[in-house]
């Protein structure tokens, strides 16, 4: 079975290669922010727009031209705050949502990001304008944005799902809520970086890292978690131990790789391509393809292979599974190996979209938890569905709430869902007493 | 290497503001986790509520300081109710996830640009502690305690208030845990159904526990804000909660003084190690790491310490192995 | 002796009540303390409990028997508020009890024990007992802070607890953690703790499960004693000897329904009961296997008691006789 896992990951590596080489790579001439200001179809000129980085340090200013267009180049990919100076708006024109004069946006490598400010006529009209009076061009812009956000949400949801499936399987088979799962993503990403900086192309480094991670996952259970289980360590103890492990690993990465973001050697900057209303980089499309294939493969493996069925049996009732001849320890070890490998893959794919930092895993950990809990604790398919919902919700919610609040929305929904349906969306109701 | 500097810094940290803050945070967690078995992973939110209540009341709205304190306590109660109502009837791990999520929500909301006018965004809020320091009875100057450690008058004032709060909290917990009320909590930690079958309203007791621990957490938030005369959202990250857990487990869960001793030792050790390493690097004793790498090392040690504690001494320094909640299931 | 006479009287009195009753399911009793109507509980597609009508006679010892998976424990859970019935209603002392939460059920005088003993193992035996007392002043948050307000009551509670411990022969263990008790002692402790609530109706879920034979007689004596003190007892049990020995009336459940009722002597030969047990052939009242298992359990308990008296919780496995219920 171990061989099977390795073969499986090798297959995935090959897949990356195939998919990636089929798209032509192009280096962009730089990242930037741009937009067009229109009010009822008419361009609005002379409006001051300023951009600041995450630490509020100003980057540059611009003023819209006669076509209402503005453009501000930024030094590197990252998060920026774009502010529209409301005092520079012409008489009778105002922001539709006055609290959205500053937008926080993510700029990816090679991406010229479009930033939208919705304007409306009349100073007072802002508060209750919900878009019903939108002109055709505004509404088509709106739907473009919906499509773009939906795409980004799907992309985010798939990465979360990749991490969450492993998290959920480990929870299901061992009862461990693994707070160090985010660090498994980070670890995979950094292992790939080590191979990558040693001179291997990312297409070789990535599958290698996945295989190494599978080995680490196996070893982690063989010599750590498995030993703790044998010692009859309680699940709460194990949960807190995983917190300790997470802290240790996170700062180990900081120690080894430093605090600033590190990119891979390849595919750093790609020019986005437009597909219908959606604007995406080829690498993000490839990443999504890989994610979908892997998730389907995991699902099929769970449903139809012997080890998959055994895994589900163990998750359902370990004692019963053991008494019916399933080697529970072996199943758990394979789950750890596979879960870590998939997490590593998720980390690498995430690392391709953004820079690698020691905190990248921590940043998605809560979203993975949200996905797992939404879907129903311990059900792998629930984790998948839950993660996709979380990803989509996070991105689409920026239609109504400021982007910086999108995680707040997702977490709030998680809490509300738990109140209404504590077993999660696909979970089974538990018996009490 | 300057050994005096290393030891004086360590001792100062062991009784300093950080020790006070984490002691209070961990005392609150002790009520939740140590005595009642509630897995609250959102203690940082209670600290944030306390800290921001003072800062916003005084700095943003220009209202009196003690009103801020009152609002902070009130909001801590409200937050506990909000967290408890949906989760206290559910399984323990749900509380963990909901509280951790809630703590992130609080942090993200106070750091948001949209509410920058009120909460100060990522920069936080300053200039709200004047009336607190206006009450300072210590005249300006340096106060030396013993021969090697000393604090200025502002720190002395914060520490005095802080340690009085720690002592008061411990005394209250002592009284409560000796009483039948505490007995019900400890029983709930072990088996809710048994307690229910004996006619106790388990939900109500868990809620009382959540509120009490949360309010003590908000006290930690007050000291946090006042000691720095500033609040910043990212100080209240999930890691704060996890360090408070480390402090609690180090000292011994379900022990009155466990969190206090744990906090003092935690900070003294942490600073001893990091100052020691920095000194060693600066004086050329250790050459393979840089000063910048000392920071990560000390947090790696925290993580490692937490792992080793739970494996080899889950009862901590003070705890009674027969009476800890960790393996009660 | 006067006491013996009283026991005899109570027992005779209880049995006299049942003398003329029909042995039909749901037969009306002269003075019911608990009346149950149409209680239904489903799990998914499976109906675990579907009881049309049942009455429990005040002051009697009533046994609830039935093959594994008959829904006895689930029925207990419905009645005591530990699970929500899908429909139906029941009254205790004429008071409607459906939808009443578990702790209120206990406060109203209907106290249960559990199949898997729930002694609070990290509390001492005495603390376990004190917890059972009701209306404790010191259990309110604010009053707890002022010991003088509750100290006197605590002393009274302690006194009552000590008396009960003495009666249950646990007084020597009062300062020990409950986790160090043997399986049988835990059962005794749980029963004694339930009495601290001062219940009218005591509901025992398999009081004999995992108890070694040396303690069986003493447990039986305590159950009879409850009736003697005017309490009503409803218990679930597999051990037919015990049922025959102490119960005044037997209710038989199978597949969630009450299929028969009657006095212990006649109910064992009732065709419906035999069918139910034989139909559910995996668990006859006391099969050879069952007997063997109980013997093994008893032995394990004895070993545990002799050897590991101070160790924490050596008996968890011994008392674990989990019914693979209903799902």
Tab-separated table of C-alpha atoms in Angstrom, chain A residues 39-369:
chain	number	residue	atom	x	y	z
A	39	UNK	CA	-21.394	56.990	-13.210
A	40	UNK	CA	-24.490	55.932	-15.096
A	41	UNK	CA	-22.346	54.882	-18.019
A	42	UNK	CA	-20.424	58.154	-18.169
A	43	UNK	CA	-16.730	58.266	-17.300
A	44	UNK	CA	-15.819	60.321	-14.271
A	45	UNK	CA	-12.511	62.110	-14.502
A	46	UNK	CA	-10.306	63.988	-12.083
A	47	UNK	CA	-10.902	61.654	-9.187
A	48	UNK	CA	-7.947	60.999	-6.926
A	49	UNK	CA	-7.108	57.359	-6.155
A	50	UNK	CA	-4.300	56.374	-3.828
A	51	UNK	CA	-2.754	53.018	-3.090
A	52	UNK	CA	-1.082	51.962	0.138
A	53	UNK	CA	0.456	48.668	1.100
A	54	UNK	CA	-0.647	46.465	3.976
A	55	UNK	CA	1.300	48.465	6.501
A	56	UNK	CA	-0.477	51.637	5.323
A	57	UNK	CA	2.675	52.972	3.679
A	58	UNK	CA	1.618	54.918	0.586
A	59	UNK	CA	2.664	53.438	-2.737
A	60	UNK	CA	1.399	55.865	-5.356
A	61	UNK	CA	-1.460	58.143	-6.374
A	62	UNK	CA	-3.295	58.597	-9.643
A	63	UNK	CA	-6.083	60.680	-11.052
A	64	UNK	CA	-8.682	59.335	-13.464
A	65	UNK	CA	-8.365	60.529	-17.041
A	66	UNK	CA	-11.041	61.599	-19.478
A	67	UNK	CA	-12.125	57.992	-19.982
A	68	UNK	CA	-12.460	57.588	-16.242
A	69	UNK	CA	-9.503	55.226	-16.252
A	70	UNK	CA	-6.711	55.066	-13.734
A	71	UNK	CA	-3.721	52.814	-13.312
A	72	UNK	CA	-1.177	52.452	-10.550
A	73	UNK	CA	1.735	50.027	-10.772
A	74	UNK	CA	2.753	48.298	-7.563
A	75	UNK	CA	6.218	46.958	-6.686
A	76	UNK	CA	5.263	43.381	-5.965
A	77	UNK	CA	2.387	40.995	-5.498
A	78	UNK	CA	0.596	41.308	-2.209
A	79	UNK	CA	-2.235	43.014	-0.423
A	80	UNK	CA	-2.927	46.658	-1.110
A	81	UNK	CA	-5.404	49.223	0.058
A	82	UNK	CA	-6.953	51.357	-2.623
A	83	UNK	CA	-8.576	54.559	-1.451
A	84	UNK	CA	-10.841	56.823	-3.434
A	85	UNK	CA	-10.668	60.409	-2.287
A	86	UNK	CA	-14.338	61.244	-1.946
A	87	UNK	CA	-13.706	64.968	-1.854
A	88	UNK	CA	-12.314	64.810	-5.390
A	89	UNK	CA	-15.562	63.456	-6.825
A	90	UNK	CA	-17.488	65.912	-9.009
A	91	UNK	CA	-20.581	67.628	-7.661
A	92	UNK	CA	-23.614	65.357	-7.583
A	93	UNK	CA	-21.618	62.159	-7.779
A	94	UNK	CA	-20.876	60.080	-4.735
A	95	UNK	CA	-19.858	56.606	-3.712
A	96	UNK	CA	-22.736	54.187	-3.607
A	97	UNK	CA	-21.407	52.695	-0.409
A	98	UNK	CA	-19.785	55.443	1.555
A	99	UNK	CA	-17.990	53.038	3.882
A	100	UNK	CA	-16.250	51.493	0.919
A	101	UNK	CA	-13.977	54.324	-0.064
A	102	UNK	CA	-11.060	52.081	0.844
A	103	UNK	CA	-10.880	48.590	-0.605
A	104	UNK	CA	-8.320	45.969	0.317
A	105	UNK	CA	-7.336	43.884	-2.661
A	106	UNK	CA	-4.960	41.066	-3.388
A	107	UNK	CA	-2.602	41.468	-6.320
A	108	UNK	CA	-1.146	38.274	-7.681
A	109	UNK	CA	2.072	37.846	-9.612
A	110	UNK	CA	1.808	39.415	-13.011
A	111	UNK	CA	-1.731	40.466	-12.399
A	112	UNK	CA	-3.127	43.850	-13.208
A	113	UNK	CA	-5.981	43.837	-10.815
A	114	UNK	CA	-9.194	45.622	-11.600
A	115	UNK	CA	-10.627	47.622	-8.722
A	116	UNK	CA	-14.227	48.690	-8.747
A	117	UNK	CA	-15.760	51.671	-7.021
A	118	UNK	CA	-19.509	51.898	-7.429
A	119	UNK	CA	-20.710	55.460	-7.938
A	120	UNK	CA	-24.137	56.944	-7.779
A	121	UNK	CA	-25.743	60.285	-8.532
A	122	UNK	CA	-26.801	62.563	-5.736
A	123	UNK	CA	-25.103	62.866	-2.404
A	124	UNK	CA	-27.860	61.383	-0.317
A	125	UNK	CA	-28.625	58.334	-2.426
A	126	UNK	CA	-25.952	56.097	-1.000
A	127	UNK	CA	-27.443	54.422	1.974
A	128	UNK	CA	-30.323	52.459	0.518
A	129	UNK	CA	-29.073	52.034	-3.026
A	130	UNK	CA	-28.842	48.305	-3.471
A	131	UNK	CA	-28.302	48.179	-7.186
A	132	UNK	CA	-31.894	48.000	-8.324
A	133	UNK	CA	-31.416	51.211	-10.262
A	134	UNK	CA	-28.272	49.939	-11.882
A	135	UNK	CA	-27.722	50.759	-15.490
A	136	UNK	CA	-27.089	47.902	-17.918
A	137	UNK	CA	-23.350	48.433	-17.911
A	138	UNK	CA	-23.272	48.428	-14.129
A	139	UNK	CA	-25.253	45.243	-13.953
A	140	UNK	CA	-23.035	43.501	-16.467
A	141	UNK	CA	-20.031	44.650	-14.487
A	142	UNK	CA	-21.717	43.239	-11.447
A	143	UNK	CA	-22.128	39.848	-13.032
A	144	UNK	CA	-18.556	39.883	-14.277
A	145	UNK	CA	-17.547	40.431	-10.713
A	146	UNK	CA	-19.801	37.634	-9.500
A	147	UNK	CA	-18.233	35.276	-12.024
A	148	UNK	CA	-14.711	36.346	-11.090
A	149	UNK	CA	-15.378	36.015	-7.382
A	150	UNK	CA	-17.087	32.685	-7.876
A	151	UNK	CA	-14.036	31.457	-9.723
A	152	UNK	CA	-11.699	32.708	-7.019
A	153	UNK	CA	-13.945	31.182	-4.388
A	154	UNK	CA	-13.854	27.831	-6.119
A	155	UNK	CA	-10.087	28.064	-6.333
A	156	UNK	CA	-9.797	28.867	-2.630
A	157	UNK	CA	-12.374	26.231	-1.720
A	158	UNK	CA	-10.451	23.536	-3.573
A	159	UNK	CA	-7.234	24.306	-1.731
A	160	UNK	CA	-9.100	24.276	1.576
A	161	UNK	CA	-10.766	21.031	0.581
A	162	UNK	CA	-7.432	19.413	-0.156
A	163	UNK	CA	-6.236	20.243	3.328
A	164	UNK	CA	-9.551	19.524	4.980
A	165	UNK	CA	-9.915	16.010	3.577
A	166	UNK	CA	-6.765	14.913	5.368
A	167	UNK	CA	-7.781	16.741	8.519
A	168	UNK	CA	-11.169	15.073	8.428
A	169	UNK	CA	-9.811	11.577	7.763
A	170	UNK	CA	-7.344	11.875	10.618
A	171	UNK	CA	-10.103	13.108	12.901
A	172	UNK	CA	-12.392	10.327	11.778
A	173	UNK	CA	-9.923	7.517	12.308
A	174	UNK	CA	-8.114	8.711	15.433
A	175	UNK	CA	-10.361	11.308	17.048
A	176	UNK	CA	-7.524	13.828	16.885
A	177	UNK	CA	-8.411	17.419	16.059
A	178	UNK	CA	-5.055	18.189	14.510
A	179	UNK	CA	-4.139	21.818	15.037
A	180	UNK	CA	-0.811	21.141	13.352
A	181	UNK	CA	-2.470	20.340	10.037
A	182	UNK	CA	-1.875	23.839	8.715
A	183	UNK	CA	1.821	23.331	9.344
A	184	UNK	CA	1.707	20.187	7.218
A	185	UNK	CA	0.725	22.431	4.310
A	186	UNK	CA	3.545	24.824	5.105
A	187	UNK	CA	5.961	21.947	5.443
A	188	UNK	CA	5.076	20.522	2.041
A	189	UNK	CA	5.477	23.924	0.442
A	190	UNK	CA	8.878	24.481	2.025
A	191	UNK	CA	10.166	21.007	1.205
A	192	UNK	CA	9.336	21.730	-2.405
A	193	UNK	CA	11.155	25.052	-2.034
A	194	UNK	CA	14.257	23.279	-0.747
A	195	UNK	CA	14.323	20.973	-3.779
A	196	UNK	CA	13.469	23.909	-5.977
A	197	UNK	CA	16.290	26.128	-4.774
A	198	UNK	CA	18.661	23.170	-4.963
A	199	UNK	CA	18.201	23.367	-8.686
A	200	UNK	CA	15.291	21.062	-9.437
A	201	UNK	CA	12.494	22.430	-11.549
A	202	UNK	CA	9.289	22.888	-9.587
A	203	UNK	CA	7.633	20.175	-11.661
A	204	UNK	CA	10.138	17.718	-10.216
A	205	UNK	CA	10.477	19.359	-6.832
A	206	UNK	CA	6.728	19.313	-6.171
A	207	UNK	CA	6.087	15.576	-6.620
A	208	UNK	CA	9.282	14.830	-4.712
A	209	UNK	CA	8.068	17.001	-1.855
A	210	UNK	CA	4.725	15.218	-1.869
A	211	UNK	CA	6.454	11.852	-1.624
A	212	UNK	CA	8.757	13.043	1.142
A	213	UNK	CA	5.731	14.444	2.973
A	214	UNK	CA	3.960	11.110	2.707
A	215	UNK	CA	7.006	9.556	4.336
A	216	UNK	CA	6.982	12.196	7.058
A	217	UNK	CA	3.286	11.646	7.621
A	218	UNK	CA	3.878	7.922	7.970
A	219	UNK	CA	6.789	8.476	10.314
A	220	UNK	CA	4.798	10.994	12.310
A	221	UNK	CA	2.226	8.360	13.125
A	222	UNK	CA	4.692	5.523	13.464
A	223	UNK	CA	6.907	7.275	15.996
A	224	UNK	CA	4.756	9.982	17.491
A	225	UNK	CA	0.973	9.879	17.350
A	226	UNK	CA	0.819	6.092	17.274
A	227	UNK	CA	2.996	5.920	20.373
A	228	UNK	CA	0.757	8.420	22.136
A	229	UNK	CA	-2.311	6.374	21.232
A	230	UNK	CA	-0.653	3.284	22.675
A	231	UNK	CA	-0.054	5.222	25.872
A	232	UNK	CA	-3.806	5.854	25.956
A	233	UNK	CA	-3.329	9.596	25.740
A	234	UNK	CA	-6.733	11.276	25.807
A	235	UNK	CA	-8.042	13.118	22.757
A	236	UNK	CA	-7.936	16.465	24.516
A	237	UNK	CA	-4.317	15.901	25.501
A	238	UNK	CA	-3.529	14.978	21.919
A	239	UNK	CA	-5.306	18.077	20.677
A	240	UNK	CA	-3.168	20.286	22.913
A	241	UNK	CA	-0.058	18.350	21.942
A	242	UNK	CA	-0.896	19.110	18.318
A	243	UNK	CA	-1.094	22.783	19.253
A	244	UNK	CA	2.387	22.518	20.742
A	245	UNK	CA	3.594	20.773	17.605
A	246	UNK	CA	2.036	23.466	15.431
A	247	UNK	CA	3.799	26.227	17.374
A	248	UNK	CA	7.073	24.322	17.236
A	249	UNK	CA	6.902	23.681	13.502
A	250	UNK	CA	5.734	27.180	12.641
A	251	UNK	CA	8.681	28.781	14.387
A	252	UNK	CA	11.016	26.141	13.054
A	253	UNK	CA	10.034	27.309	9.582
A	254	UNK	CA	10.549	30.911	10.646
A	255	UNK	CA	13.945	29.949	12.028
A	256	UNK	CA	14.967	28.118	8.880
A	257	UNK	CA	13.435	30.267	6.178
A	258	UNK	CA	13.051	33.696	7.720
A	259	UNK	CA	10.019	35.896	7.969
A	260	UNK	CA	9.750	37.320	4.472
A	261	UNK	CA	7.780	35.647	1.727
A	262	UNK	CA	9.706	33.370	-0.628
A	263	UNK	CA	8.583	32.476	-4.140
A	264	UNK	CA	9.342	29.337	-6.106
A	265	UNK	CA	11.847	29.643	-8.906
A	266	UNK	CA	9.316	28.907	-11.608
A	267	UNK	CA	5.879	30.222	-12.502
A	268	UNK	CA	6.254	33.265	-10.275
A	269	UNK	CA	4.770	35.785	-12.580
A	270	UNK	CA	2.246	34.825	-15.171
A	271	UNK	CA	0.069	36.980	-17.264
A	272	UNK	CA	-3.558	36.417	-16.654
A	273	UNK	CA	-5.766	35.213	-19.423
A	274	UNK	CA	-9.394	36.073	-19.876
A	275	UNK	CA	-11.847	33.216	-20.164
A	276	UNK	CA	-15.237	34.695	-20.764
A	277	UNK	CA	-15.856	37.004	-17.854
A	278	UNK	CA	-13.131	35.404	-15.764
A	279	UNK	CA	-9.591	36.572	-15.476
A	280	UNK	CA	-7.128	33.959	-14.302
A	281	UNK	CA	-3.507	32.956	-14.465
A	282	UNK	CA	-2.767	29.661	-16.238
A	283	UNK	CA	-1.116	28.288	-13.104
A	284	UNK	CA	-4.248	28.806	-11.053
A	285	UNK	CA	-6.230	26.894	-13.677
A	286	UNK	CA	-3.706	24.077	-13.618
A	287	UNK	CA	-3.760	24.077	-9.830
A	288	UNK	CA	-7.520	23.764	-9.859
A	289	UNK	CA	-7.303	20.929	-12.341
A	290	UNK	CA	-4.886	19.064	-10.109
A	291	UNK	CA	-7.029	19.703	-7.064
A	292	UNK	CA	-10.144	18.390	-8.727
A	293	UNK	CA	-8.363	15.275	-9.990
A	294	UNK	CA	-6.844	14.555	-6.583
A	295	UNK	CA	-10.108	15.080	-4.757
A	296	UNK	CA	-11.933	12.786	-7.142
A	297	UNK	CA	-9.170	10.216	-6.785
A	298	UNK	CA	-9.408	10.375	-3.004
A	299	UNK	CA	-13.167	10.042	-3.171
A	300	UNK	CA	-12.987	7.040	-5.489
A	301	UNK	CA	-10.298	5.472	-3.327
A	302	UNK	CA	-12.475	5.858	-0.252
A	303	UNK	CA	-15.462	4.361	-2.012
A	304	UNK	CA	-13.989	1.511	-3.972
A	305	UNK	CA	-10.564	0.414	-2.789
A	306	UNK	CA	-10.069	-2.007	0.066
A	307	UNK	CA	-8.017	0.418	2.065
A	308	UNK	CA	-10.593	3.133	1.451
A	309	UNK	CA	-13.409	0.946	2.703
A	310	UNK	CA	-11.280	-0.030	5.688
A	311	UNK	CA	-10.665	3.636	6.400
A	312	UNK	CA	-14.354	4.376	6.398
A	313	UNK	CA	-15.002	1.391	8.627
A	314	UNK	CA	-12.409	2.571	11.125
A	315	UNK	CA	-13.827	6.081	11.064
A	316	UNK	CA	-17.277	4.681	11.688
A	317	UNK	CA	-16.416	2.429	14.600
A	318	UNK	CA	-12.789	1.577	15.375
A	319	UNK	CA	-13.631	-1.205	17.836
A	320	UNK	CA	-15.964	-2.919	15.418
A	321	UNK	CA	-13.483	-2.507	12.585
A	322	UNK	CA	-10.739	-4.036	14.691
A	323	UNK	CA	-12.890	-6.985	15.686
A	324	UNK	CA	-13.773	-7.657	12.072
A	325	UNK	CA	-10.151	-8.120	11.210
A	326	UNK	CA	-9.071	-4.702	10.017
A	327	UNK	CA	-5.600	-3.669	11.106
A	328	UNK	CA	-6.582	-0.317	12.576
A	329	UNK	CA	-3.016	0.865	13.156
A	330	UNK	CA	-2.089	0.182	9.571
A	331	UNK	CA	-5.138	2.036	8.295
A	332	UNK	CA	-4.361	5.003	10.523
A	333	UNK	CA	-0.777	5.090	9.304
A	334	UNK	CA	-1.844	5.089	5.704
A	335	UNK	CA	-4.345	7.831	6.454
A	336	UNK	CA	-1.561	9.878	8.020
A	337	UNK	CA	0.735	9.289	5.078
A	338	UNK	CA	-1.911	10.114	2.503
A	339	UNK	CA	-3.324	13.019	4.506
A	340	UNK	CA	0.103	14.587	4.903
A	341	UNK	CA	0.886	14.064	1.230
A	342	UNK	CA	-2.338	15.736	0.143
A	343	UNK	CA	-1.742	18.553	2.605
A	344	UNK	CA	1.733	19.028	1.156
A	345	UNK	CA	0.268	19.221	-2.322
A	346	UNK	CA	-2.213	21.817	-1.096
A	347	UNK	CA	0.662	23.773	0.428
A	348	UNK	CA	2.646	23.717	-2.792
A	349	UNK	CA	-0.326	24.812	-4.882
A	350	UNK	CA	-1.065	27.545	-2.391
A	351	UNK	CA	2.584	28.551	-2.482
A	352	UNK	CA	2.400	28.943	-6.253
A	353	UNK	CA	-0.413	31.457	-5.908
A	354	UNK	CA	1.213	33.467	-3.165
A	355	UNK	CA	4.619	33.647	-1.571
A	356	UNK	CA	5.678	31.017	0.900
A	357	UNK	CA	5.598	32.196	4.487
A	358	UNK	CA	5.884	30.348	7.743
A	359	UNK	CA	2.307	31.376	8.542
A	360	UNK	CA	0.652	30.248	5.310
A	361	UNK	CA	-0.696	27.071	6.896
A	362	UNK	CA	-1.985	28.815	9.969
A	363	UNK	CA	-3.857	31.221	7.754
A	364	UNK	CA	-5.892	28.453	6.169
A	365	UNK	CA	-6.179	26.256	9.268
A	366	UNK	CA	-9.303	27.963	10.544
A	367	UNK	CA	-10.854	27.786	7.093
A	368	UNK	CA	-10.127	24.063	6.990
A	369	UNK	CA	-11.720	23.667	10.399
